[in-house]
Amino acid sequence: MNKEKIIKAGKTAKEVREWIKPQIKKGIPLLEIAEKIESKIIELGGKLAFPTNLSINEIAAHYTPSHDDETLTYGLLKIDFGVHVDGWIADIAFSIDLENSEENKKLIEASEKALENAIKISKKGTPLNELGKTIQETIESCGFSPVINLSGHSMEEYDLHSGITVPNVDDDRGIKMEKGLYAIEPFATSGSGKVHDGKPSGIYMLINEKNVRSPIAREVLKFIEEEYQTLPFCSRWIVKKFGTRGLFGLKQLEDNGNLHQFAQLVESGKEKVSQAEHTIFVDEDKVIVTTREN
Ligand code: MN
Ligand code: MN
């Protein structure tokens, strides 16, 4: 693990969050917010670890604006973005209430408190289900439910979800936190606490580099391999590079089995969801919250 790059990615994510947060108001195009966040990351010397997620109300995650998106901000908005420095990732998210709604504010407080409590007990050797238990208890004590089929995750170089999950409930698996990089991300909901797949998100990931016939698909594949490697990217970025003909390439790559497209994740009862997320670096004898402390 490259600690220096992990710290730099975290610091960049923190700065971008502090810069964008006061700019988010009701009625602004989601596209504008995503573009601002992503340009700022690059301006500060980072790269994009995944497309900015701007998910409203019952959409828990995986909404990123398309190149021609006209949606304006409203409701309970989750802002989730990622920075990487040579593949070392900082993953951060926060929620904003744009309706002056008591329930939204309480939902936001619930996921934030759960995140704080989980961070407090994070260290090498902590059983991961203890984190889940703390998150669950905190959210339930606020009168809501955690989303049980969304979780935090370990991260490795160019690998956003590297295999270990950080549960949002007590899942009793007996796995302990080891040295490494983790994203902790509680989701609180006024619903039953499950998400299901919604519409296609326009967020993709390379899963197979096998040959593809059409020239535009080849061109797009080469760009993805060089620019994003195994990190998620979105159709909007492909349009930025290739124009709308890039969308044909994407479609062919998806049909050919080169790409996986993620679905939007929607709360099953269409109830509202809040999210809070930080990245932590667990070292031998200390824990650094990379997206907050430096
Ligand atoms: Mn995230
Ligand atoms: Mn994450």
PDB file of N, CA, C and O in Angstrom, residues 73-113:
ATOM      1  N   THR A  73     -31.519  19.495  -8.901  1.00  0.00           N
ATOM      2  CA  THR A  73     -31.447  19.004  -7.523  1.00  0.00           C
ATOM      3  C   THR A  73     -32.739  19.274  -6.753  1.00  0.00           C
ATOM      4  O   THR A  73     -33.371  20.316  -6.919  1.00  0.00           O
ATOM      5  N   TYR A  74     -33.114  18.323  -5.915  1.00  0.00           N
ATOM      6  CA  TYR A  74     -34.223  18.493  -4.962  1.00  0.00           C
ATOM      7  C   TYR A  74     -34.128  17.365  -3.951  1.00  0.00           C
ATOM      8  O   TYR A  74     -33.291  16.462  -4.087  1.00  0.00           O
ATOM      9  N   GLY A  75     -34.987  17.423  -2.944  1.00  0.00           N
ATOM     10  CA  GLY A  75     -35.138  16.288  -2.030  1.00  0.00           C
ATOM     11  C   GLY A  75     -33.946  16.032  -1.148  1.00  0.00           C
ATOM     12  O   GLY A  75     -33.236  16.934  -0.714  1.00  0.00           O
ATOM     13  N   LEU A  76     -33.723  14.743  -0.896  1.00  0.00           N
ATOM     14  CA  LEU A  76     -32.586  14.311  -0.088  1.00  0.00           C
ATOM     15  C   LEU A  76     -31.522  13.822  -1.071  1.00  0.00           C
ATOM     16  O   LEU A  76     -31.670  12.774  -1.690  1.00  0.00           O
ATOM     17  N   LEU A  77     -30.488  14.623  -1.213  1.00  0.00           N
ATOM     18  CA  LEU A  77     -29.468  14.355  -2.233  1.00  0.00           C
ATOM     19  C   LEU A  77     -28.221  13.742  -1.602  1.00  0.00           C
ATOM     20  O   LEU A  77     -27.688  14.281  -0.629  1.00  0.00           O
ATOM     21  N   LYS A  78     -27.778  12.606  -2.166  1.00  0.00           N
ATOM     22  CA  LYS A  78     -26.518  11.997  -1.760  1.00  0.00           C
ATOM     23  C   LYS A  78     -25.442  12.331  -2.780  1.00  0.00           C
ATOM     24  O   LYS A  78     -25.648  12.143  -3.979  1.00  0.00           O
ATOM     25  N   ILE A  79     -24.328  12.844  -2.291  1.00  0.00           N
ATOM     26  CA  ILE A  79     -23.207  13.198  -3.160  1.00  0.00           C
ATOM     27  C   ILE A  79     -22.065  12.241  -2.815  1.00  0.00           C
ATOM     28  O   ILE A  79     -21.555  12.259  -1.699  1.00  0.00           O
ATOM     29  N   ASP A  80     -21.694  11.404  -3.752  1.00  0.00           N
ATOM     30  CA  ASP A  80     -20.689  10.368  -3.495  1.00  0.00           C
ATOM     31  C   ASP A  80     -19.660  10.432  -4.615  1.00  0.00           C
ATOM     32  O   ASP A  80     -19.999  10.256  -5.780  1.00  0.00           O
ATOM     33  N   PHE A  81     -18.405  10.726  -4.264  1.00  0.00           N
ATOM     34  CA  PHE A  81     -17.387  10.803  -5.322  1.00  0.00           C
ATOM     35  C   PHE A  81     -16.067  10.185  -4.868  1.00  0.00           C
ATOM     36  O   PHE A  81     -15.864   9.921  -3.672  1.00  0.00           O
ATOM     37  N   GLY A  82     -15.204   9.955  -5.831  1.00  0.00           N
ATOM     38  CA  GLY A  82     -13.949   9.271  -5.529  1.00  0.00           C
ATOM     39  C   GLY A  82     -12.771   9.897  -6.242  1.00  0.00           C
ATOM     40  O   GLY A  82     -12.870  10.330  -7.393  1.00  0.00           O
ATOM     41  N   VAL A  83     -11.655   9.945  -5.512  1.00  0.00           N
ATOM     42  CA  VAL A  83     -10.408  10.481  -6.050  1.00  0.00           C
ATOM     43  C   VAL A  83      -9.395   9.343  -6.049  1.00  0.00           C
ATOM     44  O   VAL A  83      -9.386   8.542  -5.113  1.00  0.00           O
ATOM     45  N   HIS A  84      -8.555   9.268  -7.079  1.00  0.00           N
ATOM     46  CA  HIS A  84      -7.423   8.355  -6.926  1.00  0.00           C
ATOM     47  C   HIS A  84      -6.124   9.010  -7.346  1.00  0.00           C
ATOM     48  O   HIS A  84      -6.104   9.942  -8.162  1.00  0.00           O
ATOM     49  N   VAL A  85      -5.060   8.566  -6.709  1.00  0.00           N
ATOM     50  CA  VAL A  85      -3.716   9.003  -7.062  1.00  0.00           C
ATOM     51  C   VAL A  85      -2.959   7.722  -7.413  1.00  0.00           C
ATOM     52  O   VAL A  85      -2.734   6.873  -6.539  1.00  0.00           O
ATOM     53  N   ASP A  86      -2.666   7.549  -8.677  1.00  0.00           N
ATOM     54  CA  ASP A  86      -2.031   6.317  -9.182  1.00  0.00           C
ATOM     55  C   ASP A  86      -2.734   5.054  -8.681  1.00  0.00           C
ATOM     56  O   ASP A  86      -2.087   4.069  -8.307  1.00  0.00           O
ATOM     57  N   GLY A  87      -4.054   5.096  -8.661  1.00  0.00           N
ATOM     58  CA  GLY A  87      -4.825   3.901  -8.302  1.00  0.00           C
ATOM     59  C   GLY A  87      -5.195   3.809  -6.829  1.00  0.00           C
ATOM     60  O   GLY A  87      -6.004   2.963  -6.444  1.00  0.00           O
ATOM     61  N   TRP A  88      -4.620   4.672  -5.994  1.00  0.00           N
ATOM     62  CA  TRP A  88      -4.933   4.644  -4.553  1.00  0.00           C
ATOM     63  C   TRP A  88      -6.100   5.590  -4.279  1.00  0.00           C
ATOM     64  O   TRP A  88      -6.023   6.786  -4.555  1.00  0.00           O
ATOM     65  N   ILE A  89      -7.169   5.028  -3.726  1.00  0.00           N
ATOM     66  CA  ILE A  89      -8.481   5.668  -3.771  1.00  0.00           C
ATOM     67  C   ILE A  89      -8.905   6.317  -2.446  1.00  0.00           C
ATOM     68  O   ILE A  89      -8.633   5.794  -1.370  1.00  0.00           O
ATOM     69  N   ALA A  90      -9.616   7.433  -2.575  1.00  0.00           N
ATOM     70  CA  ALA A  90     -10.384   8.012  -1.457  1.00  0.00           C
ATOM     71  C   ALA A  90     -11.838   8.053  -1.910  1.00  0.00           C
ATOM     72  O   ALA A  90     -12.145   8.580  -2.981  1.00  0.00           O
ATOM     73  N   ASP A  91     -12.709   7.468  -1.111  1.00  0.00           N
ATOM     74  CA  ASP A  91     -14.132   7.344  -1.446  1.00  0.00           C
ATOM     75  C   ASP A  91     -14.893   8.086  -0.341  1.00  0.00           C
ATOM     76  O   ASP A  91     -14.723   7.785   0.839  1.00  0.00           O
ATOM     77  N   ILE A  92     -15.696   9.076  -0.727  1.00  0.00           N
ATOM     78  CA  ILE A  92     -16.331   9.943   0.268  1.00  0.00           C
ATOM     79  C   ILE A  92     -17.766  10.240  -0.153  1.00  0.00           C
ATOM     80  O   ILE A  92     -18.059  10.350  -1.353  1.00  0.00           O
ATOM     81  N   ALA A  93     -18.657  10.343   0.819  1.00  0.00           N
ATOM     82  CA  ALA A  93     -20.042  10.711   0.489  1.00  0.00           C
ATOM     83  C   ALA A  93     -20.681  11.475   1.637  1.00  0.00           C
ATOM     84  O   ALA A  93     -20.318  11.291   2.802  1.00  0.00           O
ATOM     85  N   PHE A  94     -21.615  12.340   1.262  1.00  0.00           N
ATOM     86  CA  PHE A  94     -22.411  13.049   2.262  1.00  0.00           C
ATOM     87  C   PHE A  94     -23.788  13.303   1.679  1.00  0.00           C
ATOM     88  O   PHE A  94     -24.009  13.145   0.466  1.00  0.00           O
ATOM     89  N   SER A  95     -24.733  13.680   2.545  1.00  0.00           N
ATOM     90  CA  SER A  95     -26.114  13.902   2.107  1.00  0.00           C
ATOM     91  C   SER A  95     -26.537  15.315   2.463  1.00  0.00           C
ATOM     92  O   SER A  95     -26.077  15.874   3.457  1.00  0.00           O
ATOM     93  N   ILE A  96     -27.413  15.868   1.638  1.00  0.00           N
ATOM     94  CA  ILE A  96     -27.923  17.221   1.882  1.00  0.00           C
ATOM     95  C   ILE A  96     -29.443  17.212   1.755  1.00  0.00           C
ATOM     96  O   ILE A  96     -29.995  16.587   0.841  1.00  0.00           O
ATOM     97  N   ASP A  97     -30.088  17.921   2.666  1.00  0.00           N
ATOM     98  CA  ASP A  97     -31.546  18.098   2.589  1.00  0.00           C
ATOM     99  C   ASP A  97     -31.840  19.406   1.868  1.00  0.00           C
ATOM    100  O   ASP A  97     -31.416  20.468   2.312  1.00  0.00           O
ATOM    101  N   LEU A  98     -32.562  19.314   0.754  1.00  0.00           N
ATOM    102  CA  LEU A  98     -32.852  20.529  -0.023  1.00  0.00           C
ATOM    103  C   LEU A  98     -34.300  20.982   0.133  1.00  0.00           C
ATOM    104  O   LEU A  98     -34.776  21.842  -0.608  1.00  0.00           O
ATOM    105  N   GLU A  99     -35.010  20.401   1.104  1.00  0.00           N
ATOM    106  CA  GLU A  99     -36.439  20.691   1.278  1.00  0.00           C
ATOM    107  C   GLU A  99     -36.766  21.304   2.627  1.00  0.00           C
ATOM    108  O   GLU A  99     -37.932  21.498   2.943  1.00  0.00           O
ATOM    109  N   ASN A 100     -35.743  21.530   3.437  1.00  0.00           N
ATOM    110  CA  ASN A 100     -35.972  21.936   4.822  1.00  0.00           C
ATOM    111  C   ASN A 100     -36.954  20.979   5.510  1.00  0.00           C
ATOM    112  O   ASN A 100     -37.903  21.386   6.159  1.00  0.00           O
ATOM    113  N   SER A 101     -36.682  19.701   5.357  1.00  0.00           N
ATOM    114  CA  SER A 101     -37.550  18.656   5.887  1.00  0.00           C
ATOM    115  C   SER A 101     -36.944  18.055   7.149  1.00  0.00           C
ATOM    116  O   SER A 101     -35.767  17.668   7.168  1.00  0.00           O
ATOM    117  N   GLU A 102     -37.745  17.997   8.208  1.00  0.00           N
ATOM    118  CA  GLU A 102     -37.280  17.422   9.479  1.00  0.00           C
ATOM    119  C   GLU A 102     -36.859  15.972   9.288  1.00  0.00           C
ATOM    120  O   GLU A 102     -35.849  15.527   9.821  1.00  0.00           O
ATOM    121  N   GLU A 103     -37.664  15.224   8.533  1.00  0.00           N
ATOM    122  CA  GLU A 103     -37.330  13.808   8.353  1.00  0.00           C
ATOM    123  C   GLU A 103     -36.008  13.636   7.596  1.00  0.00           C
ATOM    124  O   GLU A 103     -35.181  12.808   7.970  1.00  0.00           O
ATOM    125  N   ASN A 104     -35.821  14.435   6.562  1.00  0.00           N
ATOM    126  CA  ASN A 104     -34.544  14.353   5.829  1.00  0.00           C
ATOM    127  C   ASN A 104     -33.373  14.638   6.758  1.00  0.00           C
ATOM    128  O   ASN A 104     -32.352  13.949   6.726  1.00  0.00           O
ATOM    129  N   LYS A 105     -33.524  15.671   7.567  1.00  0.00           N
ATOM    130  CA  LYS A 105     -32.430  16.052   8.476  1.00  0.00           C
ATOM    131  C   LYS A 105     -32.127  14.921   9.454  1.00  0.00           C
ATOM    132  O   LYS A 105     -30.966  14.630   9.737  1.00  0.00           O
ATOM    133  N   LYS A 106     -33.169  14.293   9.961  1.00  0.00           N
ATOM    134  CA  LYS A 106     -32.973  13.184  10.904  1.00  0.00           C
ATOM    135  C   LYS A 106     -32.333  11.973  10.221  1.00  0.00           C
ATOM    136  O   LYS A 106     -31.496  11.289  10.816  1.00  0.00           O
ATOM    137  N   LEU A 107     -32.743  11.723   9.005  1.00  0.00           N
ATOM    138  CA  LEU A 107     -32.128  10.613   8.252  1.00  0.00           C
ATOM    139  C   LEU A 107     -30.631  10.863   8.032  1.00  0.00           C
ATOM    140  O   LEU A 107     -29.810   9.956   8.151  1.00  0.00           O
ATOM    141  N   ILE A 108     -30.311  12.104   7.716  1.00  0.00           N
ATOM    142  CA  ILE A 108     -28.906  12.467   7.481  1.00  0.00           C
ATOM    143  C   ILE A 108     -28.101  12.320   8.768  1.00  0.00           C
ATOM    144  O   ILE A 108     -27.006  11.756   8.781  1.00  0.00           O
ATOM    145  N   GLU A 109     -28.686  12.805   9.855  1.00  0.00           N
ATOM    146  CA  GLU A 109     -28.023  12.695  11.151  1.00  0.00           C
ATOM    147  C   GLU A 109     -27.783  11.222  11.510  1.00  0.00           C
ATOM    148  O   GLU A 109     -26.734  10.867  12.047  1.00  0.00           O
ATOM    149  N   ALA A 110     -28.741  10.370  11.191  1.00  0.00           N
ATOM    150  CA  ALA A 110     -28.620   8.945  11.525  1.00  0.00           C
ATOM    151  C   ALA A 110     -27.426   8.301  10.814  1.00  0.00           C
ATOM    152  O   ALA A 110     -26.622   7.592  11.432  1.00  0.00           O
ATOM    153  N   SER A 111     -27.279   8.551   9.515  1.00  0.00           N
ATOM    154  CA  SER A 111     -26.156   7.916   8.808  1.00  0.00           C
ATOM    155  C   SER A 111     -24.825   8.545   9.228  1.00  0.00           C
ATOM    156  O   SER A 111     -23.810   7.846   9.348  1.00  0.00           O
ATOM    157  N   GLU A 112     -24.839   9.843   9.522  1.00  0.00           N
ATOM    158  CA  GLU A 112     -23.591  10.493   9.968  1.00  0.00           C
ATOM    159  C   GLU A 112     -23.137   9.969  11.332  1.00  0.00           C
ATOM    160  O   GLU A 112     -21.963   9.688  11.549  1.00  0.00           O
ATOM    161  N   LYS A 113     -24.095   9.857  12.253  1.00  0.00           N
ATOM    162  CA  LYS A 113     -23.767   9.325  13.586  1.00  0.00           C
ATOM    163  C   LYS A 113     -23.266   7.894  13.496  1.00  0.00           C
ATOM    164  O   LYS A 113     -22.326   7.498  14.188  1.00  0.00           O
TER     165      LYS A 113
END
